[in-house]
Every structure is written in structure tokens, then in C-alpha cells.
PDB file of C-alpha atoms in Angstrom:
ATOM      1  CA  MET X 121      85.672 111.183  64.734  1.00 50.00           C
ATOM      2  CA  MET X 122      85.592 108.238  62.454  1.00 48.00           C
ATOM      3  CA  LEU X 123      88.044 109.710  60.039  1.00 47.00           C
ATOM      4  CA  GLU X 124      90.459 110.622  62.835  1.00 51.00           C
ATOM      5  CA  THR X 125      89.855 106.993  64.382  1.00 49.00           C
ATOM      6  CA  LEU X 126      90.777 105.582  61.309  1.00 46.00           C
ATOM      7  CA  LEU X 127      93.721 107.569  60.802  1.00 46.00           C
ATOM      8  CA  LEU X 128      94.896 106.339  64.206  1.00 47.00           C
ATOM      9  CA  PHE X 129      94.684 102.867  63.943  1.00 45.00           C
ATOM     10  CA  ALA X 130      96.007 102.777  60.028  1.00 46.00           C
ATOM     11  CA  PRO X 131      99.174 100.735  59.253  1.00 48.00           C
ATOM     12  CA  VAL X 132     102.205 102.647  59.666  1.00 47.00           C
ATOM     13  CA  ILE X 133     104.309 101.849  56.319  1.00 51.00           C
ATOM     14  CA  ALA X 134     108.311 102.470  57.000  1.00 51.00           C
ATOM     15  CA  PRO X 135     110.316 104.022  54.371  1.00 55.00           C
ATOM     16  CA  VAL X 136     111.898 101.591  51.970  1.00 52.00           C
ATOM     17  CA  GLN X 137     115.568 103.091  53.499  1.00 55.00           C
ATOM     18  CA  ASP X 138     114.094 102.011  56.786  1.00 73.00           C
ATOM     19  CA  ARG X 139     113.299  98.319  55.649  1.00 85.00           C
ATOM     20  CA  CYS X 140     116.351  97.640  53.202  1.00 92.00           C
ATOM     21  CA  PRO X 141     119.441  96.704  54.972  1.00 94.00           C
ATOM     22  CA  HIS X 142     123.196  97.739  53.500  1.00 94.00           C
ATOM     23  CA  VAL X 143     124.996  94.709  52.615  1.00 95.00           C
ATOM     24  CA  ALA X 144     128.658  94.500  52.350  1.00 95.00           C
ATOM     25  CA  LEU X 145     132.058  92.260  51.906  1.00 96.00           C
ATOM     26  CA  ARG X 146     135.306  92.410  53.259  1.00 95.00           C
ATOM     27  CA  SER X 147     137.997  89.683  52.834  1.00 94.00           C
ATOM     28  CA  SER X 148     141.399  88.165  53.930  1.00 93.00           C
ATOM     29  CA  THR X 149     143.754  86.305  52.551  1.00 92.00           C
ATOM     30  CA  GLN X 150     145.989  83.747  53.980  1.00 89.00           C
ATOM     31  CA  PRO X 151     149.221  81.857  52.319  1.00 85.00           C
ATOM     32  CA  GLY X 152     148.488  78.850  50.147  1.00 86.00           C
ATOM     33  CA  GLY X 153     145.162  80.257  48.594  1.00 90.00           C
ATOM     34  CA  ARG X 154     142.781  80.368  51.094  1.00 93.00           C
ATOM     35  CA  ILE X 155     140.585  83.206  51.550  1.00 95.00           C
ATOM     36  CA  ALA X 156     138.327  84.184  53.814  1.00 96.00           C
ATOM     37  CA  PHE X 157     135.020  86.550  52.940  1.00 97.00           C
ATOM     38  CA  THR X 158     132.839  88.237  55.698  1.00 96.00           C
ATOM     39  CA  GLY X 159     129.597  89.469  54.694  1.00 96.00           C
ATOM     40  CA  MET X 160     128.131  92.552  56.851  1.00 95.00           C
ATOM     41  CA  VAL X 161     124.541  93.657  56.782  1.00 94.00           C
ATOM     42  CA  HIS X 162     123.422  97.001  58.526  1.00 93.00           C
ATOM     43  CA  GLY X 163     120.270  98.232  59.009  1.00 92.00           C
ATOM     44  CA  GLY X 164     116.995  97.135  57.757  1.00 91.00           C
ATOM     45  CA  ASP X 165     114.122  95.656  59.556  1.00 91.00           C
ATOM     46  CA  THR X 166     114.885  94.124  62.951  1.00 90.00           C
ATOM     47  CA  ASN X 167     112.393  91.390  62.263  1.00 91.00           C
ATOM     48  CA  VAL X 168     113.989  89.364  59.635  1.00 92.00           C
ATOM     49  CA  ARG X 169     116.317  86.869  60.508  1.00 93.00           C
ATOM     50  CA  PRO X 170     118.633  87.307  57.269  1.00 94.00           C
ATOM     51  CA  THR X 171     119.578  84.073  55.641  1.00 95.00           C
ATOM     52  CA  TYR X 172     122.971  83.619  53.573  1.00 96.00           C
ATOM     53  CA  ASN X 173     123.701  82.150  50.267  1.00 96.00           C
ATOM     54  CA  TRP X 174     127.348  82.840  48.677  1.00 97.00           C
ATOM     55  CA  ALA X 175     128.672  82.187  44.859  1.00 96.00           C
ATOM     56  CA  VAL X 176     132.308  81.877  43.915  1.00 96.00           C
ATOM     57  CA  SER X 177     133.878  82.609  40.977  1.00 95.00           C
ATOM     58  CA  ALA X 178     136.516  80.071  41.316  1.00 94.00           C
ATOM     59  CA  GLY X 179     137.867  77.913  43.934  1.00 94.00           C
ATOM     60  CA  THR X 180     135.874  75.643  46.069  1.00 94.00           C
ATOM     61  CA  VAL X 181     133.784  76.792  49.743  1.00 95.00           C
ATOM     62  CA  ALA X 182     135.714  75.081  52.512  1.00 94.00           C
ATOM     63  CA  SER X 183     133.358  75.991  54.944  1.00 94.00           C
ATOM     64  CA  GLY X 184     130.555  78.628  56.112  1.00 95.00           C
ATOM     65  CA  GLN X 185     127.896  78.229  53.319  1.00 94.00           C
ATOM     66  CA  GLY X 186     125.088  79.855  54.891  1.00 95.00           C
ATOM     67  CA  THR X 187     126.649  81.617  57.251  1.00 96.00           C
ATOM     68  CA  PRO X 188     128.202  85.333  57.380  1.00 96.00           C
ATOM     69  CA  GLU X 189     131.581  84.058  56.428  1.00 96.00           C
ATOM     70  CA  ILE X 190     133.122  81.409  54.257  1.00 96.00           C
ATOM     71  CA  GLN X 191     136.375  80.009  53.619  1.00 96.00           C
ATOM     72  CA  ILE X 192     137.670  79.310  50.208  1.00 95.00           C
ATOM     73  CA  GLU X 193     140.370  77.696  48.865  1.00 94.00           C
ATOM     74  CA  ALA X 194     141.653  78.303  45.427  1.00 93.00           C
ATOM     75  CA  GLU X 195     144.492  77.656  43.348  1.00 91.00           C
ATOM     76  CA  PRO X 196     147.125  80.349  44.187  1.00 87.00           C
ATOM     77  CA  GLY X 197     147.364  83.305  41.854  1.00 87.00           C
ATOM     78  CA  LEU X 198     143.592  82.714  41.045  1.00 90.00           C
ATOM     79  CA  SER X 199     141.567  86.211  41.308  1.00 93.00           C
ATOM     80  CA  VAL X 200     138.429  84.826  43.376  1.00 95.00           C
ATOM     81  CA  THR X 201     135.160  86.713  43.051  1.00 96.00           C
ATOM     82  CA  ALA X 202     132.705  86.083  46.211  1.00 96.00           C
ATOM     83  CA  THR X 203     128.903  87.247  45.970  1.00 97.00           C
ATOM     84  CA  LEU X 204     126.660  87.039  48.821  1.00 97.00           C
ATOM     85  CA  ASP X 205     122.759  87.488  48.683  1.00 97.00           C
ATOM     86  CA  VAL X 206     121.273  87.956  51.798  1.00 96.00           C
ATOM     87  CA  GLY X 207     117.626  86.824  51.972  1.00 94.00           C
ATOM     88  CA  GLY X 208     114.687  87.213  54.158  1.00 93.00           C
ATOM     89  CA  PHE X 209     114.076  91.291  53.465  1.00 94.00           C
ATOM     90  CA  ASP X 210     111.770  92.890  51.067  1.00 92.00           C
ATOM     91  CA  LEU X 211     111.910  92.047  47.514  1.00 90.00           C
ATOM     92  CA  SER X 212     112.743  95.485  46.820  1.00 92.00           C
ATOM     93  CA  CYS X 213     115.628  95.715  48.658  1.00 93.00           C
ATOM     94  CA  ALA X 214     119.068  95.472  47.100  1.00 92.00           C
ATOM     95  CA  THR X 215     120.718  92.972  48.962  1.00 94.00           C
ATOM     96  CA  SER X 216     123.605  91.476  47.276  1.00 95.00           C
ATOM     97  CA  ALA X 217     127.310  92.612  47.120  1.00 95.00           C
ATOM     98  CA  SER X 218     130.717  91.447  45.751  1.00 96.00           C
ATOM     99  CA  GLU X 219     134.065  91.246  46.654  1.00 95.00           C
ATOM    100  CA  THR X 220     137.329  89.882  44.962  1.00 95.00           C
ATOM    101  CA  GLU X 221     140.720  88.727  46.445  1.00 94.00           C
ATOM    102  CA  LEU X 222     143.858  87.413  44.981  1.00 92.00           C
ATOM    103  CA  ALA X 223     144.795  83.625  46.336  1.00 92.00           C
ATOM    104  CA  MET X 224     148.221  84.247  47.538  1.00 88.00           C
ATOM    105  CA  PRO X 225     150.863  81.269  47.213  1.00 83.00           C
ATOM    106  CA  ALA X 226     152.424  79.040  50.123  1.00 78.00           C
ATOM    107  CA  ALA X 227     154.348  80.655  52.445  1.00 73.00           C
ATOM    108  CA  ALA X 228     158.010  79.755  51.889  1.00 70.00           C
ATOM    109  CA  PRO X 229     159.076  76.791  54.495  1.00 70.00           C
ATOM    110  CA  ASP X 230     161.632  77.995  57.341  1.00 68.00           C
ATOM    111  CA  CYS X 231     165.071  77.212  56.200  1.00 66.00           C
ATOM    112  CA  PRO X 232     167.194  74.337  57.971  1.00 58.00           C
ATOM    113  CA  LEU X 233     169.036  75.694  60.536  1.00 49.00           C
ATOM    114  CA  LEU X 234     171.597  72.700  61.072  1.00 42.00           C
ATOM    115  CA  MET X 235     172.719  73.394  57.096  1.00 44.00           C
ATOM    116  CA  VAL X 236     174.163  77.362  57.951  1.00 42.00           C
ATOM    117  CA  VAL X 237     177.345  77.490  59.621  1.00 38.00           C
ATOM    118  CA  SER X 238     177.705  81.428  59.044  1.00 36.00           C
ATOM    119  CA  SER X 239     177.248  84.181  57.405  1.00 38.00           C
ATOM    120  CA  SER X 240     179.668  86.616  56.461  1.00 40.00           C
ATOM    121  CA  PRO X 241     179.980  89.451  58.916  1.00 41.00           C
ATOM    122  CA  SER X 242     180.820  91.857  56.279  1.00 40.00           C
ATOM    123  CA  ARG X 243     177.463  91.656  55.136  1.00 42.00           C
ATOM    124  CA  GLY X 244     175.411  92.611  58.380  1.00 40.00           C
ATOM    125  CA  LYS X 245     172.734  90.706  60.525  1.00 39.00           C
ATOM    126  CA  GLY X 246     169.981  89.410  58.410  1.00 40.00           C
ATOM    127  CA  GLU X 247     171.841  89.635  54.841  1.00 40.00           C
ATOM    128  CA  PHE X 248     172.100  85.827  53.174  1.00 43.00           C
ATOM    129  CA  GLY X 249     173.498  86.177  50.018  1.00 42.00           C
ATOM    130  CA  ALA X 250     175.716  83.300  48.066  1.00 41.00           C
ATOM    131  CA  GLN X 251     177.793  82.547  50.723  1.00 45.00           C
ATOM    132  CA  ILE X 252     175.642  81.498  53.406  1.00 46.00           C
ATOM    133  CA  PHE X 253     175.850  77.735  52.586  1.00 51.00           C
ATOM    134  CA  ARG X 254     179.140  77.553  51.447  1.00 54.00           C
ATOM    135  CA  ALA X 255     181.031  76.587  54.561  1.00 51.00           C
ATOM    136  CA  ARG X 256     178.739  73.817  55.185  1.00 54.00           C
ATOM    137  CA  ARG X 257     179.071  72.550  51.308  1.00 57.00           C
ATOM    138  CA  ASP X 258     182.957  72.564  51.437  1.00 58.00           C
ATOM    139  CA  GLN X 259     182.604  70.586  54.638  1.00 57.00           C
ATOM    140  CA  MET X 260     180.625  67.952  52.678  1.00 60.00           C
ATOM    141  CA  GLU X 261     183.028  67.954  49.784  1.00 61.00           C
ATOM    142  CA  LEU X 262     186.173  67.612  52.051  1.00 61.00           C
ATOM    143  CA  ALA X 263     184.980  64.637  53.745  1.00 63.00           C
ATOM    144  CA  HIS X 264     183.988  63.429  50.232  1.00 64.00           C
ATOM    145  CA  PHE X 265     187.051  63.795  48.873  1.00 63.00           C
ATOM    146  CA  ARG X 266     188.907  62.173  52.088  1.00 64.00           C
ATOM    147  CA  ARG X 267     186.700  59.033  51.735  1.00 67.00           C
ATOM    148  CA  GLN X 268     187.230  58.384  47.760  1.00 66.00           C
ATOM    149  CA  ASP X 269     190.983  58.491  48.390  1.00 64.00           C
ATOM    150  CA  ARG X 270     190.761  56.491  51.271  1.00 65.00           C
ATOM    151  CA  ALA X 271     189.047  54.298  49.180  1.00 66.00           C
ATOM    152  CA  ARG X 272     191.266  54.052  46.397  1.00 64.00           C
ATOM    153  CA  ALA X 273     194.257  53.871  48.974  1.00 61.00           C
ATOM    154  CA  GLY X 274     192.822  50.942  50.136  1.00 60.00           C
ATOM    155  CA  HIS X 275     194.131  51.891  53.678  1.00 53.00           C
ATOM    156  CA  GLN X 276     192.439  50.923  57.187  1.00 52.00           C
ATOM    157  CA  PRO X 277     192.360  52.764  60.602  1.00 50.00           C
ATOM    158  CA  ASP X 278     194.392  50.795  63.004  1.00 46.00           C
ATOM    159  CA  ARG X 279     193.100  50.823  66.601  1.00 46.00           C
ATOM    160  CA  GLY X 280     195.350  53.887  67.822  1.00 47.00           C
ATOM    161  CA  GLY X 281     193.608  56.063  64.781  1.00 46.00           C
ATOM    162  CA  SER X 282     196.347  56.395  62.622  1.00 46.00           C
ATOM    163  CA  ARG X 283     196.149  55.781  58.964  1.00 48.00           C
ATOM    164  CA  ILE X 284     198.216  53.138  57.657  1.00 46.00           C
ATOM    165  CA  GLY X 285     198.006  51.789  53.883  1.00 49.00           C
ATOM    166  CA  PRO X 286     199.904  50.586  51.002  1.00 49.00           C
ATOM    167  CA  HIS X 287     199.676  54.060  49.064  1.00 48.00           C
ATOM    168  CA  ARG X 288     200.297  56.478  52.043  1.00 52.00           C
ATOM    169  CA  ASP X 289     201.679  58.708  49.321  1.00 52.00           C
ATOM    170  CA  ARG X 290     198.506  58.688  47.115  1.00 50.00           C
ATOM    171  CA  HIS X 291     196.425  59.369  50.268  1.00 50.00           C
ATOM    172  CA  ARG X 292     198.496  62.431  51.513  1.00 56.00           C
ATOM    173  CA  HIS X 293     198.117  64.109  47.835  1.00 54.00           C
ATOM    174  CA  GLY X 294     194.595  63.521  48.306  1.00 52.00           C
ATOM    175  CA  GLU X 295     194.437  65.227  51.942  1.00 54.00           C
ATOM    176  CA  ARG X 296     196.375  68.151  50.264  1.00 57.00           C
ATOM    177  CA  ARG X 297     193.900  68.467  47.855  1.00 55.00           C
ATOM    178  CA  ALA X 298     190.732  68.324  49.637  1.00 52.00           C
ATOM    179  CA  ARG X 299     192.453  71.192  52.260  1.00 54.00           C
ATOM    180  CA  ARG X 300     192.933  73.543  49.316  1.00 54.00           C
ATOM    181  CA  MET X 301     189.246  73.386  47.804  1.00 50.00           C
ATOM    182  CA  PRO X 302     187.764  75.378  49.999  1.00 48.00           C
ATOM    183  CA  ALA X 303     190.311  77.804  48.891  1.00 45.00           C
ATOM    184  CA  GLU X 304     189.797  77.426  45.327  1.00 41.00           C
ATOM    185  CA  ARG X 305     186.102  77.669  45.332  1.00 45.00           C
ATOM    186  CA  LYS X 306     184.521  80.467  43.727  1.00 40.00           C
ATOM    187  CA  ALA X 307     180.767  81.581  43.665  1.00 40.00           C
ATOM    188  CA  GLY X 308     178.713  79.155  41.035  1.00 43.00           C
ATOM    189  CA  PRO X 309     175.262  78.588  39.844  1.00 42.00           C
ATOM    190  CA  ALA X 310     175.316  76.210  42.493  1.00 52.00           C
ATOM    191  CA  ASP X 311     175.038  78.873  45.449  1.00 57.00           C
ATOM    192  CA  PRO X 312     171.926  79.894  46.758  1.00 58.00           C
ATOM    193  CA  VAL X 313     170.126  83.382  46.007  1.00 59.00           C
ATOM    194  CA  THR X 314     168.837  85.934  47.993  1.00 61.00           C
ATOM    195  CA  GLY X 315     165.296  86.760  46.358  1.00 63.00           C
ATOM    196  CA  LYS X 316     163.992  90.709  47.020  1.00 62.00           C
ATOM    197  CA  ASP X 317     161.587  89.361  49.464  1.00 61.00           C
ATOM    198  CA  GLY X 318     164.124  87.628  51.443  1.00 61.00           C
ATOM    199  CA  THR X 319     163.753  84.323  50.883  1.00 66.00           C
ATOM    200  CA  LEU X 320     166.676  81.930  49.824  1.00 63.00           C
ATOM    201  CA  THR X 321     166.213  79.758  45.978  1.00 67.00           C
ATOM    202  CA  ILE X 322     168.354  76.682  46.767  1.00 62.00           C
ATOM    203  CA  PRO X 323     169.251  74.662  43.414  1.00 59.00           C
ATOM    204  CA  ASP X 324     168.927  71.231  42.621  1.00 57.00           C
ATOM    205  CA  ASN X 325     172.659  70.438  42.630  1.00 53.00           C
ATOM    206  CA  HIS X 326     173.144  72.191  45.988  1.00 51.00           C
ATOM    207  CA  ALA X 327     170.407  70.372  47.700  1.00 49.00           C
ATOM    208  CA  ARG X 328     171.795  67.005  46.681  1.00 49.00           C
ATOM    209  CA  LEU X 329     175.342  67.666  47.836  1.00 47.00           C
ATOM    210  CA  LEU X 330     173.851  69.130  51.286  1.00 48.00           C
ATOM    211  CA  GLY X 331     171.767  66.238  51.255  1.00 48.00           C
ATOM    212  CA  ARG X 332     170.113  65.683  55.167  1.00 48.00           C
ATOM    213  CA  GLY X 333     166.524  66.343  54.216  1.00 49.00           C
ATOM    214  CA  LEU X 334     167.481  70.167  52.358  1.00 52.00           C
ATOM    215  CA  ARG X 335     165.164  70.321  49.196  1.00 55.00           C
ATOM    216  CA  ALA X 336     165.580  72.255  46.234  1.00 55.00           C
ATOM    217  CA  GLY X 337     163.280  75.498  46.378  1.00 63.00           C
ATOM    218  CA  VAL X 338     162.700  78.422  47.961  1.00 66.00           C
ATOM    219  CA  CYS X 339     162.743  78.668  52.079  1.00 69.00           C
ATOM    220  CA  ARG X 340     162.721  81.851  54.406  1.00 67.00           C
ATOM    221  CA  PRO X 341     165.885  82.438  56.866  1.00 63.00           C
ATOM    222  CA  THR X 342     164.547  82.200  60.539  1.00 62.00           C
ATOM    223  CA  ASP X 343     165.230  84.570  62.918  1.00 60.00           C
ATOM    224  CA  ALA X 344     167.909  82.296  64.508  1.00 52.00           C
ATOM    225  CA  MET X 345     169.652  82.375  61.536  1.00 51.00           C
ATOM    226  CA  LYS X 346     169.914  85.939  61.173  1.00 51.00           C
ATOM    227  CA  HIS X 347     171.828  86.281  64.084  1.00 46.00           C
ATOM    228  CA  LEU X 348     174.181  83.241  63.295  1.00 42.00           C
TER     229      LEU X 348
END
């Protein structure tokens, strides 16, 4: 009888597999070198309030240390390994997990819509090649040629809007040169180049010519531009 009583009140020891949780990680990336790591704890002792301790191989923990999810800021192109150690469970339990993710570069900014006049209809919608900014560039060069020739001719506009000056023939020659310029233009290194990912690379000399806030570098055509 006494033996049965002792067995009845003996503490019930749960198997190790029931006391230990399963720890896993998942990750997601955002352009600009930001990575999110999320820890997931399944099973284990339900009376335990787990603690979360994170360590990363590169970059910095921007937020979330001590919580199930952290945000990492790292240089684009770096491979970042995050390791999570979950505390509070039996020391015999394996409560660590690691995950590796690559930091993405920043997304290309939208191309300025005001710089685009039209794309060639023969190329189809959404295809941006070397001709996409050429019309706008030619317009800028036309204006530049006209300003130069008018300055050399020394003419001034009268109230009626006509042009007068001591070197009318020279001015007319400049106008003819400006009008011929677009027809004589050929594709050159100053034209934007379309990448395989759909972005446009704008050369530095092209950006300086257009001005108005356009910078050299890579930009991404917007949906509005694709329907021009």
C-alpha cells in the first residue's frame, strides 16, 4: 500500500523531447542593406518565458535586440549571419539557430519624368534604349546653339518679337546649323544605356547637358514613362 502511494505522488518527469523547443530562423531583405531576422520557437516547456539574445557576423542591430525579430543594417553586398540563442529552457536543450542573408543594394530611384519626351514606337512599350532621352537632349542643344549665335551676333529682340542685329546673315547661319543638328546626331556614349534589369544608366556628360536635377547614375523607368 505504501509503495503504491509513493508511486502515485512521485513527480512526473517529461521526456527531453517534450521539454526542449525547436528553434528556427527566417529572414527577409529590403533594398539598401536592411535585413530582418525572425526567430520562431515551437514546442518546449509551456511554463518557460523565453529570452532572445542575437549576434550578427556583420552590420549592426538597428532594432529588436531581446525580441523575436531584429532589423540589421549592413553594407550592400555583405553576407550577414544572424545567430539566435533562446534562453530559459533546460540547459540540455539545443536552443540556438543561425541564418545567413545577403544585404541588397539600394533600389534605383525613379527616372525623372520631365526628362523624357518619347520612346520610339517601333521598340514597343516598356523598352527603353539609347534613344529615350535623345529628343530632350537635342532640344537643349538647339537652345544652346541659338543662344551662342545670338550672343555673337549682338542682336536684340524688338517689341514685336522680330530679331534685329548687325550680323543677320551670321545669325541665320547659326539657326540653320541648329536645325540640322538633330538629323546629324548619331548614338554615342552620352546616351543612356538600358540594363538587363530594366534600369537606365545615365552617363555623367548626359546628365550635365540636361541639367534640371538629373544626376548621372542608375534610375528605374516609372510606369508612367512606359506608356509614353
